[in-house]
mmCIF file of C-alpha atoms and ligand atoms in Angstrom:
data_model
loop_
_atom_site.group_PDB
_atom_site.id
_atom_site.type_symbol
_atom_site.label_atom_id
_atom_site.label_comp_id
_atom_site.label_asym_id
_atom_site.label_seq_id
_atom_site.Cartn_x
_atom_site.Cartn_y
_atom_site.Cartn_z
ATOM 1 C CA MET L 35 -27.459 14.737 -105.084
ATOM 2 C CA ARG L 36 -29.949 14.683 -102.776
ATOM 3 C CA TYR L 37 -33.657 12.237 -103.581
ATOM 4 C CA LEU L 38 -36.291 15.226 -105.088
ATOM 5 C CA THR L 39 -39.485 13.153 -104.169
ATOM 6 C CA PHE L 40 -43.081 13.080 -105.155
ATOM 7 C CA ALA L 41 -46.409 11.764 -103.844
ATOM 8 C CA LEU L 42 -49.282 10.412 -106.012
ATOM 9 C CA GLY L 43 -52.655 9.824 -105.566
ATOM 10 C CA LYS L 44 -53.486 6.066 -106.968
ATOM 11 C CA GLY L 45 -55.718 5.446 -109.672
ATOM 12 C CA ARG L 46 -55.514 7.923 -113.274
ATOM 13 C CA LEU L 47 -53.880 11.302 -112.169
ATOM 14 C CA ALA L 48 -51.285 8.904 -111.107
ATOM 15 C CA ASN L 49 -51.274 7.504 -114.439
ATOM 16 C CA GLN L 50 -52.254 10.279 -116.114
ATOM 17 C CA THR L 51 -48.936 11.885 -114.185
ATOM 18 C CA LEU L 52 -47.064 9.639 -115.426
ATOM 19 C CA GLU L 53 -47.598 9.156 -118.673
ATOM 20 C CA LEU L 54 -46.516 14.174 -118.489
ATOM 21 C CA PHE L 55 -43.401 12.672 -117.098
ATOM 22 C CA GLU L 56 -42.342 10.613 -119.653
ATOM 23 C CA LYS L 57 -43.142 13.279 -122.094
ATOM 24 C CA ILE L 58 -40.133 15.548 -120.584
ATOM 25 C CA GLY L 59 -37.863 12.394 -120.298
ATOM 26 C CA VAL L 60 -38.517 11.663 -116.757
ATOM 27 C CA THR L 61 -39.616 7.957 -117.075
ATOM 28 C CA CYS L 62 -39.403 5.307 -113.382
ATOM 29 C CA GLU L 63 -39.840 1.126 -115.156
ATOM 30 C CA GLU L 64 -40.450 -0.057 -111.972
ATOM 31 C CA MET L 65 -43.612 1.276 -111.723
ATOM 32 C CA HIS L 66 -45.088 -0.280 -114.403
ATOM 33 C CA ASP L 67 -45.000 -3.873 -113.604
ATOM 34 C CA LYS L 68 -48.905 -4.442 -112.637
ATOM 35 C CA ASP L 69 -47.538 -7.450 -110.082
ATOM 36 C CA SER L 70 -45.164 -5.683 -107.806
ATOM 37 C CA ARG L 71 -46.141 -4.478 -104.466
ATOM 38 C CA LYS L 72 -43.975 -2.347 -103.890
ATOM 39 C CA LEU L 73 -44.858 1.135 -102.957
ATOM 40 C CA ILE L 74 -41.907 3.114 -103.530
ATOM 41 C CA PHE L 75 -40.194 3.715 -106.648
ATOM 42 C CA THR L 76 -36.930 5.444 -108.273
ATOM 43 C CA ASN L 77 -34.903 7.292 -110.543
ATOM 44 C CA GLU L 78 -31.182 6.571 -109.611
ATOM 45 C CA GLU L 79 -30.532 8.957 -113.148
ATOM 46 C CA LEU L 80 -32.485 11.645 -111.696
ATOM 47 C CA LYS L 81 -31.958 11.244 -108.426
ATOM 48 C CA LEU L 82 -36.013 11.100 -107.999
ATOM 49 C CA ARG L 83 -38.486 8.844 -105.480
ATOM 50 C CA PHE L 84 -42.214 7.893 -106.400
ATOM 51 C CA PHE L 85 -44.746 6.791 -104.627
ATOM 52 C CA LEU L 86 -48.708 5.789 -104.910
ATOM 53 C CA SER L 87 -51.018 7.295 -101.614
ATOM 54 C CA LYS L 88 -53.976 7.849 -101.354
ATOM 55 C CA GLY L 89 -55.580 10.895 -103.000
ATOM 56 C CA PRO L 90 -56.800 12.689 -99.681
ATOM 57 C CA ASP L 91 -53.303 11.395 -98.053
ATOM 58 C CA VAL L 92 -51.048 13.191 -100.567
ATOM 59 C CA PRO L 93 -51.604 17.413 -99.374
ATOM 60 C CA THR L 94 -49.978 14.973 -95.749
ATOM 61 C CA TYR L 95 -47.615 14.052 -96.465
ATOM 62 C CA VAL L 96 -46.218 17.234 -98.852
ATOM 63 C CA GLU L 97 -47.063 19.177 -95.888
ATOM 64 C CA TYR L 98 -44.963 17.542 -93.799
ATOM 65 C CA GLY L 99 -42.571 16.572 -96.452
ATOM 66 C CA ALA L 100 -41.916 13.145 -96.759
ATOM 67 C CA ALA L 101 -42.329 14.401 -100.034
ATOM 68 C CA ASP L 102 -41.328 17.408 -102.073
ATOM 69 C CA ILE L 103 -43.916 17.750 -105.078
ATOM 70 C CA GLY L 104 -48.158 16.007 -105.415
ATOM 71 C CA VAL L 105 -49.648 15.523 -107.605
ATOM 72 C CA ALA L 106 -53.139 16.050 -106.002
ATOM 73 C CA GLY L 107 -57.153 16.371 -106.918
ATOM 74 C CA LYS L 108 -57.984 20.037 -106.542
ATOM 75 C CA ASP L 109 -61.724 18.765 -104.127
ATOM 76 C CA THR L 110 -58.364 17.135 -102.010
ATOM 77 C CA ILE L 111 -56.135 20.096 -101.752
ATOM 78 C CA LEU L 112 -59.824 22.474 -101.063
ATOM 79 C CA GLU L 113 -60.663 19.282 -98.288
ATOM 80 C CA GLU L 114 -56.917 18.940 -96.689
ATOM 81 C CA GLY L 115 -55.823 22.408 -96.565
ATOM 82 C CA ARG L 116 -52.500 21.807 -95.699
ATOM 83 C CA LYS L 117 -50.034 24.092 -96.115
ATOM 84 C CA VAL L 118 -48.662 23.898 -99.629
ATOM 85 C CA HIS L 119 -47.961 25.505 -102.377
ATOM 86 C CA GLU L 120 -49.995 24.747 -105.506
ATOM 87 C CA VAL L 121 -47.711 25.801 -108.213
ATOM 88 C CA LEU L 122 -49.557 24.524 -111.683
ATOM 89 C CA ASP L 123 -52.634 23.118 -113.259
ATOM 90 C CA LEU L 124 -51.829 19.713 -115.096
ATOM 91 C CA GLY L 125 -55.305 20.310 -117.519
ATOM 92 C CA PHE L 126 -56.592 16.509 -116.888
ATOM 93 C CA GLY L 127 -58.958 15.454 -114.973
ATOM 94 C CA LYS L 128 -61.297 18.607 -115.244
ATOM 95 C CA CYS L 129 -64.493 18.216 -113.366
ATOM 96 C CA ARG L 130 -66.835 20.630 -111.444
ATOM 97 C CA MET L 131 -67.667 20.795 -107.690
ATOM 98 C CA CYS L 132 -71.330 21.605 -107.480
ATOM 99 C CA VAL L 133 -74.539 21.452 -105.381
ATOM 100 C CA CYS L 134 -77.147 19.146 -106.666
ATOM 101 C CA GLY L 135 -80.490 17.276 -105.853
ATOM 102 C CA TYR L 136 -83.450 16.958 -107.533
ATOM 103 C CA ARG L 137 -84.366 20.409 -109.491
ATOM 104 C CA GLN L 138 -87.554 21.274 -106.592
ATOM 105 C CA ALA L 139 -84.452 21.810 -104.769
ATOM 106 C CA ALA L 140 -83.376 25.242 -105.746
ATOM 107 C CA SER L 141 -86.216 27.467 -103.944
ATOM 108 C CA TYR L 142 -84.279 26.036 -100.941
ATOM 109 C CA LEU L 143 -81.302 27.764 -101.644
ATOM 110 C CA LYS L 144 -83.324 31.032 -102.917
ATOM 111 C CA HIS L 145 -84.687 31.266 -99.712
ATOM 112 C CA ARG L 146 -81.989 29.831 -97.605
ATOM 113 C CA GLU L 147 -83.456 27.622 -95.945
ATOM 114 C CA LEU L 148 -81.749 25.337 -92.694
ATOM 115 C CA ILE L 149 -81.055 22.118 -95.776
ATOM 116 C CA ARG L 150 -79.176 19.011 -95.354
ATOM 117 C CA VAL L 151 -76.274 18.739 -97.811
ATOM 118 C CA ALA L 152 -74.716 15.305 -97.347
ATOM 119 C CA THR L 153 -71.052 15.186 -98.879
ATOM 120 C CA LYS L 154 -68.105 14.082 -99.097
ATOM 121 C CA TYR L 155 -66.620 17.097 -98.488
ATOM 122 C CA PRO L 156 -67.311 18.480 -95.484
ATOM 123 C CA HIS L 157 -64.814 21.430 -95.189
ATOM 124 C CA ILE L 158 -65.403 22.785 -98.875
ATOM 125 C CA ALA L 159 -69.688 22.634 -98.386
ATOM 126 C CA LYS L 160 -69.221 24.626 -95.683
ATOM 127 C CA ASP L 161 -67.349 27.122 -96.743
ATOM 128 C CA TYR L 162 -69.373 27.549 -99.430
ATOM 129 C CA PHE L 163 -72.543 27.717 -97.610
ATOM 130 C CA TYR L 164 -71.239 29.723 -95.065
ATOM 131 C CA ASN L 165 -69.438 32.259 -96.521
ATOM 132 C CA THR L 166 -70.645 32.489 -100.021
ATOM 133 C CA ARG L 167 -73.300 31.436 -100.248
ATOM 134 C CA HIS L 168 -74.624 32.966 -96.075
ATOM 135 C CA GLN L 169 -76.790 29.704 -95.053
ATOM 136 C CA THR L 170 -77.316 28.025 -92.650
ATOM 137 C CA VAL L 171 -76.803 24.292 -92.995
ATOM 138 C CA GLU L 172 -77.012 21.113 -91.107
ATOM 139 C CA LEU L 173 -73.517 18.829 -93.473
ATOM 140 C CA ILE L 174 -73.895 15.433 -93.253
ATOM 141 C CA LYS L 175 -70.410 13.716 -94.422
ATOM 142 C CA LEU L 176 -71.072 10.589 -96.439
ATOM 143 C CA ASN L 177 -67.735 8.379 -97.802
ATOM 144 C CA GLY L 178 -69.062 7.939 -101.745
ATOM 145 C CA SER L 179 -72.657 7.212 -103.750
ATOM 146 C CA ILE L 180 -73.553 10.132 -102.377
ATOM 147 C CA GLU L 181 -76.944 11.270 -104.919
ATOM 148 C CA LEU L 182 -77.670 7.862 -103.368
ATOM 149 C CA ALA L 183 -78.733 11.739 -100.188
ATOM 150 C CA PRO L 184 -81.375 12.546 -101.837
ATOM 151 C CA ILE L 185 -82.852 9.855 -103.813
ATOM 152 C CA VAL L 186 -83.316 8.343 -100.263
ATOM 153 C CA GLY L 187 -84.315 11.542 -98.378
ATOM 154 C CA LEU L 188 -81.324 11.825 -96.768
ATOM 155 C CA SER L 189 -80.728 15.491 -97.831
ATOM 156 C CA GLU L 190 -82.686 17.643 -99.980
ATOM 157 C CA VAL L 191 -79.127 18.631 -102.050
ATOM 158 C CA ILE L 192 -75.593 17.102 -102.302
ATOM 159 C CA VAL L 193 -71.883 18.283 -102.282
ATOM 160 C CA ASP L 194 -70.194 16.555 -105.313
ATOM 161 C CA ILE L 195 -68.194 16.366 -107.930
ATOM 162 C CA VAL L 196 -69.755 16.324 -111.232
ATOM 163 C CA GLU L 197 -67.880 15.167 -114.380
ATOM 164 C CA THR L 198 -70.193 14.187 -117.693
ATOM 165 C CA GLY L 199 -72.838 14.840 -115.421
ATOM 166 C CA SER L 200 -74.074 10.839 -117.089
ATOM 167 C CA THR L 201 -74.760 10.077 -112.209
ATOM 168 C CA LEU L 202 -76.922 13.175 -111.751
ATOM 169 C CA ARG L 203 -78.808 12.575 -115.064
ATOM 170 C CA GLU L 204 -79.429 8.279 -114.371
ATOM 171 C CA ASN L 205 -80.640 9.326 -111.298
ATOM 172 C CA GLY L 206 -82.888 12.306 -111.830
ATOM 173 C CA LEU L 207 -81.033 14.618 -110.425
ATOM 174 C CA ASP L 208 -79.862 18.430 -111.519
ATOM 175 C CA VAL L 209 -76.545 20.155 -110.899
ATOM 176 C CA LEU L 210 -77.967 23.638 -108.851
ATOM 177 C CA GLU L 211 -75.066 26.329 -107.981
ATOM 178 C CA GLU L 212 -71.647 25.479 -109.100
ATOM 179 C CA VAL L 213 -69.232 25.114 -106.645
ATOM 180 C CA CYS L 214 -65.310 26.099 -108.383
ATOM 181 C CA PRO L 215 -63.728 24.204 -111.423
ATOM 182 C CA LEU L 216 -61.573 20.843 -110.779
ATOM 183 C CA SER L 217 -58.404 20.091 -112.255
ATOM 184 C CA ALA L 218 -55.484 18.462 -111.191
ATOM 185 C CA ARG L 219 -53.073 20.103 -109.782
ATOM 186 C CA MET L 220 -49.376 19.610 -108.028
ATOM 187 C CA ILE L 221 -48.476 21.119 -104.908
ATOM 188 C CA VAL L 222 -45.578 21.897 -103.069
ATOM 189 C CA ASN L 223 -43.655 21.906 -99.773
ATOM 190 C CA PRO L 224 -42.565 25.135 -98.456
ATOM 191 C CA VAL L 225 -39.064 24.464 -97.663
ATOM 192 C CA SER L 226 -38.046 21.989 -100.461
ATOM 193 C CA MET L 227 -39.070 24.568 -103.364
ATOM 194 C CA ARG L 228 -36.832 27.151 -101.036
ATOM 195 C CA MET L 229 -34.055 24.500 -101.652
ATOM 196 C CA GLU L 230 -34.572 22.813 -104.090
ATOM 197 C CA SER L 231 -35.968 25.505 -107.027
ATOM 198 C CA GLU L 232 -33.435 25.198 -109.634
ATOM 199 C CA ARG L 233 -34.398 21.536 -109.474
ATOM 200 C CA ILE L 234 -38.743 22.148 -109.430
ATOM 201 C CA ASN L 235 -38.581 25.377 -111.826
ATOM 202 C CA ASP L 236 -36.756 23.246 -114.348
ATOM 203 C CA LEU L 237 -39.563 20.697 -113.525
ATOM 204 C CA LEU L 238 -41.640 23.095 -113.878
ATOM 205 C CA SER L 239 -41.059 24.769 -117.029
ATOM 206 C CA ARG L 240 -40.890 21.863 -118.674
ATOM 207 C CA LEU L 241 -44.193 21.092 -117.469
ATOM 208 C CA GLN L 242 -45.441 24.072 -119.568
ATOM 209 C CA ALA L 243 -43.727 23.906 -121.776
ATOM 210 C CA GLN L 244 -46.192 19.864 -122.948
ATOM 211 C CA LEU L 245 -48.499 20.947 -121.154
HETATM 212 C C1 PRP V 115 -67.713 10.424 -108.199
HETATM 213 C C2 PRP V 115 -68.515 11.806 -107.654
HETATM 214 C C3 PRP V 115 -69.665 11.461 -108.930
HETATM 215 C C4 PRP V 115 -69.462 10.734 -109.779
HETATM 216 C C5 PRP V 115 -69.908 11.628 -110.744
HETATM 217 O O1 PRP V 115 -67.575 9.495 -108.072
HETATM 218 O O2 PRP V 115 -68.494 10.993 -106.219
HETATM 219 O O3 PRP V 115 -70.468 10.293 -108.009
HETATM 220 O O4 PRP V 115 -67.675 10.776 -109.867
HETATM 221 O O5 PRP V 115 -69.280 11.197 -112.229
HETATM 222 P P1 PRP V 115 -70.301 11.852 -114.319
HETATM 223 O O6 PRP V 115 -71.094 12.979 -113.507
HETATM 224 O O7 PRP V 115 -69.704 11.898 -114.831
HETATM 225 O O8 PRP V 115 -71.117 11.006 -113.430
HETATM 226 P P2 PRP V 115 -66.978 8.604 -107.707
HETATM 227 O O9 PRP V 115 -67.020 7.448 -108.776
HETATM 228 O O10 PRP V 115 -65.753 8.428 -107.573
HETATM 229 O O11 PRP V 115 -67.374 6.560 -106.874
HETATM 230 P P3 PRP V 115 -67.806 7.734 -105.345
HETATM 231 O O12 PRP V 115 -68.844 8.181 -105.564
HETATM 232 O O13 PRP V 115 -67.851 6.655 -104.336
HETATM 233 O O14 PRP V 115 -67.272 9.397 -104.750
#
């Protein structure tokens, strides 16, 4: 039997995913060793392999078949636009993609003005402004601390993830519009889905029963 390989985005998502797998009896002892610099872990008995990558790289590994299955945030899946099948909403990592800014910026949206939009997610932002809102904007890609942009005058609004809303609150910013809800999703390589359908469907139904 060949290994089924899983790509998990490093961090909280990976931990929650492994917890969920443990509940359905899929364990990987090796992974709990915090001091290890090992990148890939195997469960010989079940013929499974797990590796941790940067979150945005998960859909890439899955599209190319280097991983059969991946777990990534819906934000990452939308932004990367890879050819993968999204098969399951894992229900954790729930948050929202939103257009945010100072309350006064709402009028720029209302009148579809040519504003600057800062974001870590230029594809999601572009799709939302051009295809949903039909508003031409100037997109500015940033890599983090997006909330700074309206504060220092880099952009009128941002497109960013809102979870508890406390980052916005503490900086006097508001949610102006919701783009879409987000959560952790399981994705599968299309060829693996056909070639390993029995093992993957069995895994999916056990996960579903647990959720
Ligand atoms: C994310 C997001 C917001 C914040 C939202 O940033 O970009 O800044 O969390 O969470 P909240 O609504 O609970 O305050 P993250 O901490 O991942 O870091 P980043 O700014 O480097 O993207």
